[in-house]
Backbone as numpy.savetxt, mean C-alpha at the origin, in Angstrom:
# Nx Ny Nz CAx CAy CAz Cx Cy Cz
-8.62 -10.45 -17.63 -9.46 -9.25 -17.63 -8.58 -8.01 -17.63
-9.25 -6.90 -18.21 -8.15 -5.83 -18.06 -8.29 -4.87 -16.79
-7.68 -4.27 -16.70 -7.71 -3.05 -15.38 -9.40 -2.79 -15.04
-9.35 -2.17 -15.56 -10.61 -1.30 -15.97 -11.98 -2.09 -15.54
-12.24 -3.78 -15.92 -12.90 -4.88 -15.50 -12.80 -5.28 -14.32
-11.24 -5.44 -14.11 -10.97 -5.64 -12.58 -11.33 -4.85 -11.70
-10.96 -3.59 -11.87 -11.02 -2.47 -10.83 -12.79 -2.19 -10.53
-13.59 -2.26 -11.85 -15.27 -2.53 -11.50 -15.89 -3.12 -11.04
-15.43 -4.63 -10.99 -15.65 -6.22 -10.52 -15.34 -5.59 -8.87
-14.43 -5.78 -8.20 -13.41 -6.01 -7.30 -13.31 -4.91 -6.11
-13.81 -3.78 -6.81 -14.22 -2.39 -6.10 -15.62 -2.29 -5.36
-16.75 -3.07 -6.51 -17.77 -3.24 -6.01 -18.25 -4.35 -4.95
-17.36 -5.73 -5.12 -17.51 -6.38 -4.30 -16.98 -6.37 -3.00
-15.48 -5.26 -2.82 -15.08 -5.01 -1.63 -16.04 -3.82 -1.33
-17.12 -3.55 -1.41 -17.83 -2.52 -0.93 -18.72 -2.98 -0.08
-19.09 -4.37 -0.68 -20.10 -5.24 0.05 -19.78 -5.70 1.09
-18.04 -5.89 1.35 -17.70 -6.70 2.88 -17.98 -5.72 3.70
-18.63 -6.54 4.85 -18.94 -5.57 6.09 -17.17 -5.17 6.70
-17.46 -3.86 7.96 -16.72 -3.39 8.36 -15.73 -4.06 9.09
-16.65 -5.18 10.00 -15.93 -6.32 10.50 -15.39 -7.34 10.29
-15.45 -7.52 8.72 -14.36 -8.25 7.99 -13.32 -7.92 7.53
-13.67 -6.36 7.10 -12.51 -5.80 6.89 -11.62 -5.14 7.79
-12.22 -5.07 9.38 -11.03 -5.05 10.24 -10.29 -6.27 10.95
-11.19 -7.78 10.89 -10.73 -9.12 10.88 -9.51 -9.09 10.35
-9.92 -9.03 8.79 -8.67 -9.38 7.45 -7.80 -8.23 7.67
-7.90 -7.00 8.25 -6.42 -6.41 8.33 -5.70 -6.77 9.57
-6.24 -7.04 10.44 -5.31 -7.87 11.55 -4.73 -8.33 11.01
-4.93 -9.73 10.41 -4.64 -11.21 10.01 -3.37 -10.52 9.09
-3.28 -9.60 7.96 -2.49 -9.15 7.35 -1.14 -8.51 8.28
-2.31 -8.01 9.18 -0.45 -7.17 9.72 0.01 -8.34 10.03
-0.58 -9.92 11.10 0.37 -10.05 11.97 0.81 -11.10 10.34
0.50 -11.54 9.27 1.43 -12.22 9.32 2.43 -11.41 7.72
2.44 -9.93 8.25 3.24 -9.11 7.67 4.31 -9.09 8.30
4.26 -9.42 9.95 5.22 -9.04 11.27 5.72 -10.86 11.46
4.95 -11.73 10.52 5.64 -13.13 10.85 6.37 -13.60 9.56
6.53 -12.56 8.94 7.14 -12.98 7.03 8.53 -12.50 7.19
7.58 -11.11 7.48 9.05 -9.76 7.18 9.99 -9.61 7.84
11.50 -9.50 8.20 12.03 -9.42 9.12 12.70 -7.57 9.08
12.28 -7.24 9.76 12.17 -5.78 9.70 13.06 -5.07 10.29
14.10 -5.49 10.99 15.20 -5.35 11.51 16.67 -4.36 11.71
16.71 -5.03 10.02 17.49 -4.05 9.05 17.23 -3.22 8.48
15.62 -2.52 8.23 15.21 -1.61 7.61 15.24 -0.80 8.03
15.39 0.50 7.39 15.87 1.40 7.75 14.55 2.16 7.50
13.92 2.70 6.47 12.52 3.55 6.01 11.43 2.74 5.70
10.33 2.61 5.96 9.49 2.29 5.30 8.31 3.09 5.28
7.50 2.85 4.10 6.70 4.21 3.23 5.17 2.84 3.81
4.13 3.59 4.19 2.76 2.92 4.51 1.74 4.03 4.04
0.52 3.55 3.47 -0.36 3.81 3.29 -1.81 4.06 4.35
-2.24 5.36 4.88 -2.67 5.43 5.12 -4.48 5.00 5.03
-5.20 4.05 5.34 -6.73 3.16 4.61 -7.65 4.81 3.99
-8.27 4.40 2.92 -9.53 5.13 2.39 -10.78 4.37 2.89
-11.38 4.80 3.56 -12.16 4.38 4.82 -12.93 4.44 3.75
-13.96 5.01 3.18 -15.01 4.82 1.97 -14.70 4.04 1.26
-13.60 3.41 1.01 -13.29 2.59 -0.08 -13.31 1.24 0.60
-13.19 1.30 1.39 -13.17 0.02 2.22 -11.15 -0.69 2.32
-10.32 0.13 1.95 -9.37 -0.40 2.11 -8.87 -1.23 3.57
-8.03 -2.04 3.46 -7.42 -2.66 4.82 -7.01 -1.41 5.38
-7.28 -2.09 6.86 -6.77 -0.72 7.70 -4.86 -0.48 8.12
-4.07 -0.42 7.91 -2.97 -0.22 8.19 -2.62 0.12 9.49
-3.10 0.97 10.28 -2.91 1.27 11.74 -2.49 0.12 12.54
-2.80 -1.25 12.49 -2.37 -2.03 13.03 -0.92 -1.78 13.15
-0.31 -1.90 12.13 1.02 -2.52 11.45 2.08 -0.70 11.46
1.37 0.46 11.75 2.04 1.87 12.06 2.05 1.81 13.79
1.74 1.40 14.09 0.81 1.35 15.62 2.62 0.53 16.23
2.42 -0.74 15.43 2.91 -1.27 16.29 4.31 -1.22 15.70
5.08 -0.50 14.92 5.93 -0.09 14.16 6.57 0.88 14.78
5.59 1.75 15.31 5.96 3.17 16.22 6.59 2.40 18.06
6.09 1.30 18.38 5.90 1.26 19.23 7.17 -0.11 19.56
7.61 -0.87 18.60 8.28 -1.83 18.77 9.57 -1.36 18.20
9.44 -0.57 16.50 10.43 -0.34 16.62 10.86 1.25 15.84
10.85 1.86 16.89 10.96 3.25 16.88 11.99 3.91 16.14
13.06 3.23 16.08 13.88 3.88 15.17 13.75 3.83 13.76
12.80 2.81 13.20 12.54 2.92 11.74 11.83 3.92 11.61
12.31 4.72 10.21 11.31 5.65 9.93 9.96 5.36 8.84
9.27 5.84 9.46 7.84 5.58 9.05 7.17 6.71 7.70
6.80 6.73 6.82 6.42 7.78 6.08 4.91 6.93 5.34
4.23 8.10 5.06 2.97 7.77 4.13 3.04 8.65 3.27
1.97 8.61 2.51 2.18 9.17 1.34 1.29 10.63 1.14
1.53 11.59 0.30 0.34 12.69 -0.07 0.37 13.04 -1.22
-1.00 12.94 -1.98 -1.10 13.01 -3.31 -1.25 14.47 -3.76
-0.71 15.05 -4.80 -0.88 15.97 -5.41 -1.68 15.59 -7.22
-3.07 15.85 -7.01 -4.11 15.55 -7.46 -3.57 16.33 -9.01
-3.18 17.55 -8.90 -2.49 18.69 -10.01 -1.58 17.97 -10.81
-0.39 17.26 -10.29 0.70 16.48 -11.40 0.80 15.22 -11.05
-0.23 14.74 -10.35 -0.08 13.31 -10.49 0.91 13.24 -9.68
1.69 13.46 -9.01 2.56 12.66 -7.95 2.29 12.61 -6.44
3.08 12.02 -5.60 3.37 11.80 -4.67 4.22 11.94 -3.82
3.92 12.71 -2.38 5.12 12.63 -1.81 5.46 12.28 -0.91
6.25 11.89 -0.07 6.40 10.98 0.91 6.37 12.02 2.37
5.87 11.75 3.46 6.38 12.93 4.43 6.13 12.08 5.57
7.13 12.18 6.78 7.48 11.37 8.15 6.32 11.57 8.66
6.03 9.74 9.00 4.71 10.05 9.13 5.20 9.36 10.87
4.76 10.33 12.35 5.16 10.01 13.53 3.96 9.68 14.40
3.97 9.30 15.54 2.51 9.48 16.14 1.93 11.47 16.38
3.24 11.50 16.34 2.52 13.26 16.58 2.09 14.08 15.42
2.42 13.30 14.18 2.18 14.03 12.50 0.79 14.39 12.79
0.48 15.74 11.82 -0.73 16.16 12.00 -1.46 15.01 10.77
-3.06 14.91 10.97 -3.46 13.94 9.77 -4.32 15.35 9.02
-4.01 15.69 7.94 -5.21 16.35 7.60 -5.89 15.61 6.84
-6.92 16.30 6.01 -8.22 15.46 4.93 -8.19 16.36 3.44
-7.93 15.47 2.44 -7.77 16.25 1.10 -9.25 16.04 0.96
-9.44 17.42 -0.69 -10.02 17.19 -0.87 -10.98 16.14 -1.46
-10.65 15.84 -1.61 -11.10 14.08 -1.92 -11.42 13.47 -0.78
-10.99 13.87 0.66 -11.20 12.74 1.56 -10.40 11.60 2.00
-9.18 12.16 1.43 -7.94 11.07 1.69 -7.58 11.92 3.14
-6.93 10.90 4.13 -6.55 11.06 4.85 -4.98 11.20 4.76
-4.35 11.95 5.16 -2.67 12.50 4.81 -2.05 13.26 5.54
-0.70 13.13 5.68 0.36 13.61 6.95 0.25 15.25 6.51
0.76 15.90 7.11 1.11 17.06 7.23 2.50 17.13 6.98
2.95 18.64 6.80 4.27 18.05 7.11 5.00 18.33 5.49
6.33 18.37 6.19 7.33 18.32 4.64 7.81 17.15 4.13
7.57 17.45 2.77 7.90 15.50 2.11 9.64 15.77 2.13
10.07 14.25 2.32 11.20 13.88 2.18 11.69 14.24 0.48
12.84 14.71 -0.23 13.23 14.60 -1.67 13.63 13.54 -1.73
13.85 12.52 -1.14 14.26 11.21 -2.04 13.78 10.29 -1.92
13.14 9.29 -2.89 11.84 8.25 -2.22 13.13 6.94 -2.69
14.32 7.00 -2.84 15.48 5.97 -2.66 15.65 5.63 -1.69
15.09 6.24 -0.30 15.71 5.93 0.62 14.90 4.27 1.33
13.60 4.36 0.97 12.85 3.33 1.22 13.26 1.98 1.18
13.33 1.43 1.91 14.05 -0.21 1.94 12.21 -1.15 2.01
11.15 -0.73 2.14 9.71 -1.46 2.14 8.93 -0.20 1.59
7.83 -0.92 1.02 7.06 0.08 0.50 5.60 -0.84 0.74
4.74 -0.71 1.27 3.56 -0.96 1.58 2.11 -0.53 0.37
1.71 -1.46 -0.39 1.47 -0.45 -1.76 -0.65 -1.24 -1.13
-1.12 -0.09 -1.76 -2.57 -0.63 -1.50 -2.92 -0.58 -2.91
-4.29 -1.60 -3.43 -4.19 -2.14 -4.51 -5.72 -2.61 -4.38
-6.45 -2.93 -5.44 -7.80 -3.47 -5.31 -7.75 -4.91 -5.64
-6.79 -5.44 -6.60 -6.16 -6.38 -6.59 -5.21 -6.49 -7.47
-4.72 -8.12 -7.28 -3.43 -8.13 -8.28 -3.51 -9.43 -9.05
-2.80 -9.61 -9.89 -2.13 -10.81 -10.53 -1.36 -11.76 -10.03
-1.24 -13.20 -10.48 -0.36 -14.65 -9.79 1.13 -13.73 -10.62
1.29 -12.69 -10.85 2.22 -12.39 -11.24 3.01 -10.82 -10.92
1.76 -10.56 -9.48 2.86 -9.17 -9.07 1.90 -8.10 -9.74
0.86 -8.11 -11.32 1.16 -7.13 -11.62 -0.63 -6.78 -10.76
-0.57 -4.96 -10.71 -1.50 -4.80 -9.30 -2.19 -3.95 -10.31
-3.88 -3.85 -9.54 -4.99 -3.35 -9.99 -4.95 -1.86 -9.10
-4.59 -0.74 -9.43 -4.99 0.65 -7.94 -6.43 0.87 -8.56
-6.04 2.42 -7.93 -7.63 3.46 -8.74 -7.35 3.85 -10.26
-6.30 3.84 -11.15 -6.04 3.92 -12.15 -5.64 5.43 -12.40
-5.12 5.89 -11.81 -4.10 7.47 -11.64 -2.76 7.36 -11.87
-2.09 6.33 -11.45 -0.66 5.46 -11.77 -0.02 6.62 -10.38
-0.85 7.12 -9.41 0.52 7.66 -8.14 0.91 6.56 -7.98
0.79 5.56 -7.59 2.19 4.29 -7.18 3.37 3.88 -8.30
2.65 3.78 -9.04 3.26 3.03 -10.12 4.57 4.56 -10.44
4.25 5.72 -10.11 5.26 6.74 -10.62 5.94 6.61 -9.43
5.57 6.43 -8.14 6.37 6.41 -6.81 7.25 5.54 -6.82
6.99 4.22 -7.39 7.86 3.35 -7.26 8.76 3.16 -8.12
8.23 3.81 -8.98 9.40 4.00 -10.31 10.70 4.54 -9.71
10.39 5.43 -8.82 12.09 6.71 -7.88 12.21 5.90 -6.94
11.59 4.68 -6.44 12.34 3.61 -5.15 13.18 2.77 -6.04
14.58 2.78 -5.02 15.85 1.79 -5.62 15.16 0.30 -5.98
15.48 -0.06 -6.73 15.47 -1.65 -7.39 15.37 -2.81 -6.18
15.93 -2.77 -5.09 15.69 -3.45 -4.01 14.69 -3.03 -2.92
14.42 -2.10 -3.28 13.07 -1.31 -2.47 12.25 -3.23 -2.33
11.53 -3.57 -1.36 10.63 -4.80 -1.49 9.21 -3.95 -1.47
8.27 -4.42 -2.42 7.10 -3.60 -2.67 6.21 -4.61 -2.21
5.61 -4.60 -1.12 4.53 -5.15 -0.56 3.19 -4.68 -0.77
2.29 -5.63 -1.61 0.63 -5.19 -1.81 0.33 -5.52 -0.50
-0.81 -4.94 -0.30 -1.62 -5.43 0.97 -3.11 -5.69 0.75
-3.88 -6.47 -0.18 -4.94 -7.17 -0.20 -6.34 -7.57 0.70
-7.38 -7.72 -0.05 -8.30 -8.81 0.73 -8.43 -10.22 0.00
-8.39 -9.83 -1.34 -8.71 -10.60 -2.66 -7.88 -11.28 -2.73
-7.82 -12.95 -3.45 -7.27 -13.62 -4.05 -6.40 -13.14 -5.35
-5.42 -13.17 -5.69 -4.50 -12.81 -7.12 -5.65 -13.95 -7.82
-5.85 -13.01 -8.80 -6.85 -13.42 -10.54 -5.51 -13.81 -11.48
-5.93 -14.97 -12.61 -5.19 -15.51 -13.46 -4.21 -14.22 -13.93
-5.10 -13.30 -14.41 -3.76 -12.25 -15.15 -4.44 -10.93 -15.39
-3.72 -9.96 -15.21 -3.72 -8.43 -15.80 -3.71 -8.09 -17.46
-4.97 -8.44 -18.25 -4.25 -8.33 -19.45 -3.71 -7.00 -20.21
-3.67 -6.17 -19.90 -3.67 -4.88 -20.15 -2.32 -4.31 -19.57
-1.49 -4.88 -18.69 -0.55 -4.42 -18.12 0.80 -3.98 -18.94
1.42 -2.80 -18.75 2.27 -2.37 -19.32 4.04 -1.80 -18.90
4.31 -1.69 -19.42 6.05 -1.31 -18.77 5.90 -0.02 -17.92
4.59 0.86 -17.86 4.94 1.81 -16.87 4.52 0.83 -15.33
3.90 -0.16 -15.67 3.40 -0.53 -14.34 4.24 -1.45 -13.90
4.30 -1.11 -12.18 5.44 -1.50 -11.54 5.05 -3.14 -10.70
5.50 -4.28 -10.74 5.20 -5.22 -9.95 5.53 -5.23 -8.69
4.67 -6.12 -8.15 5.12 -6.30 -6.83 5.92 -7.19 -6.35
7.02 -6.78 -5.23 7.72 -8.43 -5.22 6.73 -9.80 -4.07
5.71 -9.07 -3.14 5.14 -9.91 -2.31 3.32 -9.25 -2.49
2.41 -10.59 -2.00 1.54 -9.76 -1.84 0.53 -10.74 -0.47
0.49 -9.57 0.46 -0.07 -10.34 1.77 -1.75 -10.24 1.80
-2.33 -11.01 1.97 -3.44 -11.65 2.00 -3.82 -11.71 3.59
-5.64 -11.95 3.93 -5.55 -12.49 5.22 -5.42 -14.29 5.71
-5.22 -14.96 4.69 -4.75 -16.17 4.90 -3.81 -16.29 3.99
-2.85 -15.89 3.62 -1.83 -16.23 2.41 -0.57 -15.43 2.22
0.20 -15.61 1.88 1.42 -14.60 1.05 1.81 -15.16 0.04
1.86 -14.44 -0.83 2.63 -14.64 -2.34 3.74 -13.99 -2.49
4.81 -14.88 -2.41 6.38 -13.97 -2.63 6.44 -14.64 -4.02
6.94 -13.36 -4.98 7.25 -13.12 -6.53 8.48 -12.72 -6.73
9.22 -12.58 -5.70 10.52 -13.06 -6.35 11.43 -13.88 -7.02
């Protein structure tokens, strides 16, 4: 199916899961994000703040306990600039202010970092993906340009509810794969 099918299919049916599945299945994701990953050595990692209307997984689990276990990693999310299509990264702390775009995205305050190289994890949200990495967003390509400026070893983690579908047929060289994608019963490493 192509993007466009997927993202209609997959959007509408995660609309239908109640609230309490979708805070079930983001548990289940963080912890076994915190039983895969060994997080140790990382130095930055970039997280996505949830679109609560959209029904995305909630992430707070996995910032929560990131802030709290291991404090010296730095934490950043993302803020969209709706005008050129990009993204920018800005330290995202327990004390960051959250404001609300217009759109209703929830987003740090704050000055973005200039270099999105520095990222050693990248936490990517996605409506779904492919047995092959390649991922379904809202169809704006902010990730797919974000990840383009993360180093080659950057590890790009989807974070899911959905099963990976046979294939993306539509997928192209601007779009960036993923190397893992966590599920609430599953992980798919694509390396």
């Amino acid at each position: 199916m192509t993007k466009a099918e997927l993202r209609k299919r997959y959007l509408r049916e995660r609309k239908s899961i109640s609230l309490s599945t979708i805070a079930d299945a983001s548990k289940k994701i963080a912890d076994r994000l915190f039983s895969t990953i060994d997080l140790r050595n990382a130095e930055n990692l970039h997280t996505f703040i949830r679109i609560a209307r959209l029904n995305e997984i909630d992430t707070s689990a996995i910032y929560f306990r990131l802030w709290r276990d291991l404090p010296r990693l730095g934490i950043y999310a993302p803020r969209s600039d709706m005008a050129t299509g990009e993204m920018a990264s800005v330290k995202f702390t327990p004390a960051t202010e959250i404001i609300e775009s217009d759109l209703g995205i929830r987003e740090p305050a704050g000055p973005a970092v200039d270099n999105d190289a520095i990222f050693d994890i990248v936490l990517v949200p996605l409506i779904v993906c492919d047995a092959s990495g390649q991922r379904v967003g809202y169809g704006k390509g902010f990730y797919d340009r974000f990840l383009a400026k993360c180093r080659k070893d950057c590890l790009k983690i989807g974070l899911g509810i959905f099963e990976p579908v046979d294939a993306v047929t539509d997928a192209n060289d601007n779009d960036i794969r993923l190397d893992m994608y966590i599920m609430p019963d599953a992980v798919l490493d694509l390396r």
